[in-house]
Short mmCIF file of C-alpha atoms in Angstrom, two decimals:
data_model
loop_
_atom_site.label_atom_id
_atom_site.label_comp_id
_atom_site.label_asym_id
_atom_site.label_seq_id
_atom_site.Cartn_x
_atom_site.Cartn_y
_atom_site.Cartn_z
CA UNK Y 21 27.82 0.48 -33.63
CA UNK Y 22 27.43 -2.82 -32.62
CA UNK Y 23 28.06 -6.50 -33.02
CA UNK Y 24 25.51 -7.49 -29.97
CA UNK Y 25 23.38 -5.68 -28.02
CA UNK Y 26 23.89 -2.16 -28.88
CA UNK Y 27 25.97 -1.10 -26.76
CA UNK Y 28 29.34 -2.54 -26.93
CA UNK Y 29 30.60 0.08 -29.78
CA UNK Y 30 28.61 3.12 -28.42
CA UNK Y 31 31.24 4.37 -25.74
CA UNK Y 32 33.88 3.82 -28.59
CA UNK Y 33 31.62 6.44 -31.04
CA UNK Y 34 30.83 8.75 -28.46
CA UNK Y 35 34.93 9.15 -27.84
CA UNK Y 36 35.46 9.78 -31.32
CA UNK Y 37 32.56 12.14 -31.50
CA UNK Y 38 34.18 14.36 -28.32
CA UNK Y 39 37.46 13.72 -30.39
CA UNK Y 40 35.83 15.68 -33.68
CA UNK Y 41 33.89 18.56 -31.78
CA UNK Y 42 36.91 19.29 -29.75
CA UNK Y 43 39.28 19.68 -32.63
CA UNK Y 44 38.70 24.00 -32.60
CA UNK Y 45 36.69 23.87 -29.45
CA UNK Y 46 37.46 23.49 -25.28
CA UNK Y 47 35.03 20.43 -24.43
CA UNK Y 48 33.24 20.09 -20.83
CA UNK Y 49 31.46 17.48 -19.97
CA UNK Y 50 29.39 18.19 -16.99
CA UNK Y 51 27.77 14.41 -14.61
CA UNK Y 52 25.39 15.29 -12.13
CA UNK Y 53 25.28 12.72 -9.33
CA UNK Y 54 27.40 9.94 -11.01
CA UNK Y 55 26.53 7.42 -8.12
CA UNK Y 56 23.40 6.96 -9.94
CA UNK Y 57 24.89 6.27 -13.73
CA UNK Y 58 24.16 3.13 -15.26
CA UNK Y 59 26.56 0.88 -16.37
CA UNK Y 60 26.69 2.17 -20.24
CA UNK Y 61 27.50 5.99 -18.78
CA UNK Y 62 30.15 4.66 -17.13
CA UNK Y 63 32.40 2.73 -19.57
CA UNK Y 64 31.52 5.91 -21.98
CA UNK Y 65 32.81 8.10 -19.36
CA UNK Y 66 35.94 5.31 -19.08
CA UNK Y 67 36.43 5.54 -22.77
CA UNK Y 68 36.86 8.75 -23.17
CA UNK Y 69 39.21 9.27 -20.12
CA UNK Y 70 41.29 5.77 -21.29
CA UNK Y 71 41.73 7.34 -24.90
CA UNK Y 72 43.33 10.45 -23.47
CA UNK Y 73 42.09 12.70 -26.13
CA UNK Y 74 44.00 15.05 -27.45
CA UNK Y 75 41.91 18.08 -27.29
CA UNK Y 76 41.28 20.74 -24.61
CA UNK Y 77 38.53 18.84 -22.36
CA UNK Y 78 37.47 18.52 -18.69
CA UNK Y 79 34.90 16.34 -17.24
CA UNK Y 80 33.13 17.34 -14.08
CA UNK Y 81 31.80 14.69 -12.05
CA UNK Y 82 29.61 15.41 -8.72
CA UNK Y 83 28.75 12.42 -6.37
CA UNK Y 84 27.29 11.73 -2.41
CA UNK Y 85 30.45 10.58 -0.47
CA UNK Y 86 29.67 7.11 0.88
CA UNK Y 87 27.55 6.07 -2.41
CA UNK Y 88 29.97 5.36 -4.38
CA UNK Y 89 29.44 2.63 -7.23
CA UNK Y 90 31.99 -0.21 -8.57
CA UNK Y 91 32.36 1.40 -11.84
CA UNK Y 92 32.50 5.29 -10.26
CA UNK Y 93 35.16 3.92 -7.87
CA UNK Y 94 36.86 2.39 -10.70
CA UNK Y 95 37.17 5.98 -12.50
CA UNK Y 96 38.09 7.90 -9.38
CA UNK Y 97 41.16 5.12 -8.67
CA UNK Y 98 42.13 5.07 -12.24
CA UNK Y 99 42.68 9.18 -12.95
CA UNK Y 100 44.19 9.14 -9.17
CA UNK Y 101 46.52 6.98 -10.75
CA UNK Y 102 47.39 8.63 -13.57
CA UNK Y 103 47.28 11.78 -11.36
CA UNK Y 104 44.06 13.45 -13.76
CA UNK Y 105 41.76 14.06 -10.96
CA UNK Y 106 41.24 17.01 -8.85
CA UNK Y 107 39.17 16.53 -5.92
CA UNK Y 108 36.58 19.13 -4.49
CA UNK Y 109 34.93 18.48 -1.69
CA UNK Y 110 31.72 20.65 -0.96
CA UNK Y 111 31.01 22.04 2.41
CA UNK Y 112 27.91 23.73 3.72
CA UNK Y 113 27.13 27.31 2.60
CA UNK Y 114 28.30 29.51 5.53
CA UNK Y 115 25.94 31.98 6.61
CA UNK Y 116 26.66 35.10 4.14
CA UNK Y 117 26.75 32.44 0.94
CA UNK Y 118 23.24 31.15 2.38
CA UNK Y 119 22.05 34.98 2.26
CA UNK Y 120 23.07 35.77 -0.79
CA UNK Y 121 21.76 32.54 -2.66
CA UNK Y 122 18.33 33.64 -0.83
CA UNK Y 123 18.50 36.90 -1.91
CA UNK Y 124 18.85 36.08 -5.57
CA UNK Y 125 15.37 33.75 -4.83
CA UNK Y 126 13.21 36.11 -2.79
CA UNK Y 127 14.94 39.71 -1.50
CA UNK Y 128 12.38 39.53 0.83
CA UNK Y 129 12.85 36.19 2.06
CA UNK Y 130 12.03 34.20 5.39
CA UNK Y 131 14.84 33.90 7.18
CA UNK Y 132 13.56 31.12 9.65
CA UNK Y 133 12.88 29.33 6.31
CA UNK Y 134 16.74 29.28 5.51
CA UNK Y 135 17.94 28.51 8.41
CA UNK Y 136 16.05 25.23 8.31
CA UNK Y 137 18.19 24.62 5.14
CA UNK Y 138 21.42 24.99 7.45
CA UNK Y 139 23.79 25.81 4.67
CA UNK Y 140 22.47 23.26 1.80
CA UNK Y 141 21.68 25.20 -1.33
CA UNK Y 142 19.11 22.60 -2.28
CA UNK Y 143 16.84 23.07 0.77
CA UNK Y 144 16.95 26.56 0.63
CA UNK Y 145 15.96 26.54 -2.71
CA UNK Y 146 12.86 24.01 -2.57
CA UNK Y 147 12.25 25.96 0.61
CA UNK Y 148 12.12 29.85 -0.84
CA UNK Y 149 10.19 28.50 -3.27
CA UNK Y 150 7.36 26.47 -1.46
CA UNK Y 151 7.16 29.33 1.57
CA UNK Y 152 7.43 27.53 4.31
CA UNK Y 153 5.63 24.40 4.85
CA UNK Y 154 4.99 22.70 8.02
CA UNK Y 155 6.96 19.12 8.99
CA UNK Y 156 3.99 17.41 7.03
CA UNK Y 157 4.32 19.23 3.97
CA UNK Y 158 8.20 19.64 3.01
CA UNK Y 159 8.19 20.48 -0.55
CA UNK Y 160 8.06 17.13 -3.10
CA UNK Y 161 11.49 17.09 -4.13
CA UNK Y 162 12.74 17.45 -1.01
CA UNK Y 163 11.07 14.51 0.20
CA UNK Y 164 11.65 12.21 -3.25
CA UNK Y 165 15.11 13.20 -2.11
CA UNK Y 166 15.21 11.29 1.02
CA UNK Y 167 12.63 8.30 0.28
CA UNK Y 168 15.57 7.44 -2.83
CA UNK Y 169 18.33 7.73 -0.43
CA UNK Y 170 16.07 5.45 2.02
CA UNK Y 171 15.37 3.14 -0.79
CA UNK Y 172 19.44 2.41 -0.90
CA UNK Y 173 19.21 0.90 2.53
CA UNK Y 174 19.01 -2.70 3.91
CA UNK Y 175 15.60 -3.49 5.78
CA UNK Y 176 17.60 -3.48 8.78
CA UNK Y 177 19.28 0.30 8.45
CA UNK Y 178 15.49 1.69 7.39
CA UNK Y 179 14.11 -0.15 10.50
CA UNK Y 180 16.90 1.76 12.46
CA UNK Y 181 16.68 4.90 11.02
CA UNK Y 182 12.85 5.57 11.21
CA UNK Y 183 13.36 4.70 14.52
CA UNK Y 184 15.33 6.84 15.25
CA UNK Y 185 13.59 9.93 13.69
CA UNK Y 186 10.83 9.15 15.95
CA UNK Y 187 13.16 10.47 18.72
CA UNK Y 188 14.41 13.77 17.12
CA UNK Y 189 17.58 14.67 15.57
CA UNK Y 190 19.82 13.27 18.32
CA UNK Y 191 19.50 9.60 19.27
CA UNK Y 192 20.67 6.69 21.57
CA UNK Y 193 21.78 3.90 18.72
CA UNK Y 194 21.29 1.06 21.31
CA UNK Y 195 17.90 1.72 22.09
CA UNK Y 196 16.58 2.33 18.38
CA UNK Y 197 18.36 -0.60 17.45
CA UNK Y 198 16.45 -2.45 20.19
CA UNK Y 199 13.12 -1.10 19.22
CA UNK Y 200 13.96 -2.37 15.29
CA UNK Y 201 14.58 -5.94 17.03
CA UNK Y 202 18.40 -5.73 15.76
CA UNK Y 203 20.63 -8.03 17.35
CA UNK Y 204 23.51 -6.60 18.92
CA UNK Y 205 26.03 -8.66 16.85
CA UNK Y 206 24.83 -6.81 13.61
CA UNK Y 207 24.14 -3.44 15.03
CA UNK Y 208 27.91 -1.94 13.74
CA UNK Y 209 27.20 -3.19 10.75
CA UNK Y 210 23.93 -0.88 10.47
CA UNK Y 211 25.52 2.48 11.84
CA UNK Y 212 28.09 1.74 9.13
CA UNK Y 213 26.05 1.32 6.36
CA UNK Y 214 24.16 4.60 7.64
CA UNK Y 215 27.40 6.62 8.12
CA UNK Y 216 28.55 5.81 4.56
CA UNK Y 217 25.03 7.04 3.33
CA UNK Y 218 25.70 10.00 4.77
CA UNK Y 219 22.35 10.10 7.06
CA UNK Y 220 23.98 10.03 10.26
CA UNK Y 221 27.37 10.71 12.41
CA UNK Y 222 28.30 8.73 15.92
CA UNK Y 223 28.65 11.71 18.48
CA UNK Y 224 30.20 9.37 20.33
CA UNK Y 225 30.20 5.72 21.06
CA UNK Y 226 25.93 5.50 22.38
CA UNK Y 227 24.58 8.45 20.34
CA UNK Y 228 24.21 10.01 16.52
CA UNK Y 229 23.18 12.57 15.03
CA UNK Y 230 21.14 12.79 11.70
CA UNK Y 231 22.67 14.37 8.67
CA UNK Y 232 19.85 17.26 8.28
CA UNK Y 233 17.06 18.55 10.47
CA UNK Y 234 14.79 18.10 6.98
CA UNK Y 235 16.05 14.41 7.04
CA UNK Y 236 14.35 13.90 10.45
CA UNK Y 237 11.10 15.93 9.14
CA UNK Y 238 10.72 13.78 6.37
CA UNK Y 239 11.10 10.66 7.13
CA UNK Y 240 8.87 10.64 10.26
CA UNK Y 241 6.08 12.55 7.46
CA UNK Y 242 6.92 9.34 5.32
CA UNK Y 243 6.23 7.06 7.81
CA UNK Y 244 2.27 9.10 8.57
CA UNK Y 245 0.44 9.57 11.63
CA UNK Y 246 -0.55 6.25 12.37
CA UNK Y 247 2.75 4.48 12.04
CA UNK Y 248 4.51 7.74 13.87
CA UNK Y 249 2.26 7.12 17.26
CA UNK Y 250 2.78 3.73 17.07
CA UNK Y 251 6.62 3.45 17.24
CA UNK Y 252 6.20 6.56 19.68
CA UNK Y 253 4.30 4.23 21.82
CA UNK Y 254 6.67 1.71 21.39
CA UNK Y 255 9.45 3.69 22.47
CA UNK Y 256 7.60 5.33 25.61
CA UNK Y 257 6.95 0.97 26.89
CA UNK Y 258 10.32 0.01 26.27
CA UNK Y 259 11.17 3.59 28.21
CA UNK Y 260 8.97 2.43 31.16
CA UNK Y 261 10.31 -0.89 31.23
CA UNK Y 262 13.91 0.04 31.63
CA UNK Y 263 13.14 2.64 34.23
CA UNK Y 264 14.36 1.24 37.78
CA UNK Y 265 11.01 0.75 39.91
CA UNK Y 266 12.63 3.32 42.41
CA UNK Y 267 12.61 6.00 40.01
CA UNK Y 268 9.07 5.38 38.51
#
């Protein structure tokens, strides 16, 4: 399959393999978070979409808006082109879809439990089927969720946003920039970078709003006690010191 390092033929074979199975057969291929496919998934993905084979095939591709990679962004502008994509974008559950996804879990489930999940089939999932755990214990997966989606970020956008789950689910960007010792100049480059994670959204032009309640919960049980009361300290001097002596 190769001449070099095994891999330059393989995206070739595996169109010619979709090409013989989907000779007397309809052919799905089904991606799962494509931001996160490595280069050799994408050209094989490429390949088969470039040869335009003729069979009866669809691939579905799910991806996180704003983490987008050069070689997804290269398939998405590519099919546009050639007018082969159609675009779904996925909203919250509303609040009958949420109950009957919970019912299929648990028909007795907690219903203070979903609503935690607002709407995200995910959480309400990993929630039904943990109970319902305190801040400090938010099921595993939920968690690994939002440490890899932290581990995307600059040092300066993770100093931000940890911040800024010390003060709850609404925030003033200025000051939590402030606190992270980000200088003004770079601070729109930060919310940016945060907005196209997803993780946030400017209410206006001072304050945002995290993505998820369970976002807040689990980074501030990420960061543990000690570093939690420290920032909060933190926060409550640089509070004290911008308070006008007249109001004190």
């Amino acid at each position: 399959l190769t001449l070099d390092n095994g891999e330059s033929r393989l995206p070739e074979a595996i169109a010619l393999l979709l090409r013989h199975l989907g000779q007397h057969r309809r052919i799905v291929l089904f991606c799962d978070d494509v931001q996160w496919f490595d280069d050799a998934s994408l050209a094989t993905i490429s390949e088969v979409i470039r040869r335009k084979i003729d069979m009866q095939w669809q691939i579905v591709m799910t991806m996180r808006p704003g983490e987008t990679r050069a070689g997804v962004q290269r398939i998405i502008s590519d099919t546009t082109r050639t007018q082969q994509l159609t675009r779904i974008t996925l909203t919250p559950l509303n609040p009958a879809e949420t109950h009957q996804l919970a019912q299929r879990i648990d028909p007795q489930y907690d219903h203070h439990a979903v609503d935690r999940a607002e709407g995200n089939p995910f959480m309400v999932i990993e929630l039904l089927r943990h109970g319902m755990p305190a801040a400090s214990q938010l099921p595993d997966a939920i968690r690994d969720l939002i440490a890899t989606r932290m581990m995307q970020l600059t040092p300066a956008a993770q100093r931000l946003i940890e911040r800024a789950a010390i003060c709850g689910r609404e925030f003033v960007v200025a000051q939590c920039a402030s606190l992270a010792g980000i200088a003004a100049t770079e601070v729109a480059t930060v919310v940016d970078e945060l907005q196209q994670h997803m993780l946030i959204r400017m209410l206006d032009a001072f304050r945002a709003r995290f993505d998820h309640p369970l976002t807040v919960e689990s980074i501030v049980a990420r960061l543990g006690p000690v570093h939690s009361g420290a920032l909060h300290l933190q926060f409550a001097d640089m509070l004290v010191a911008q308070t006008p002596d007249d109001a004190a």
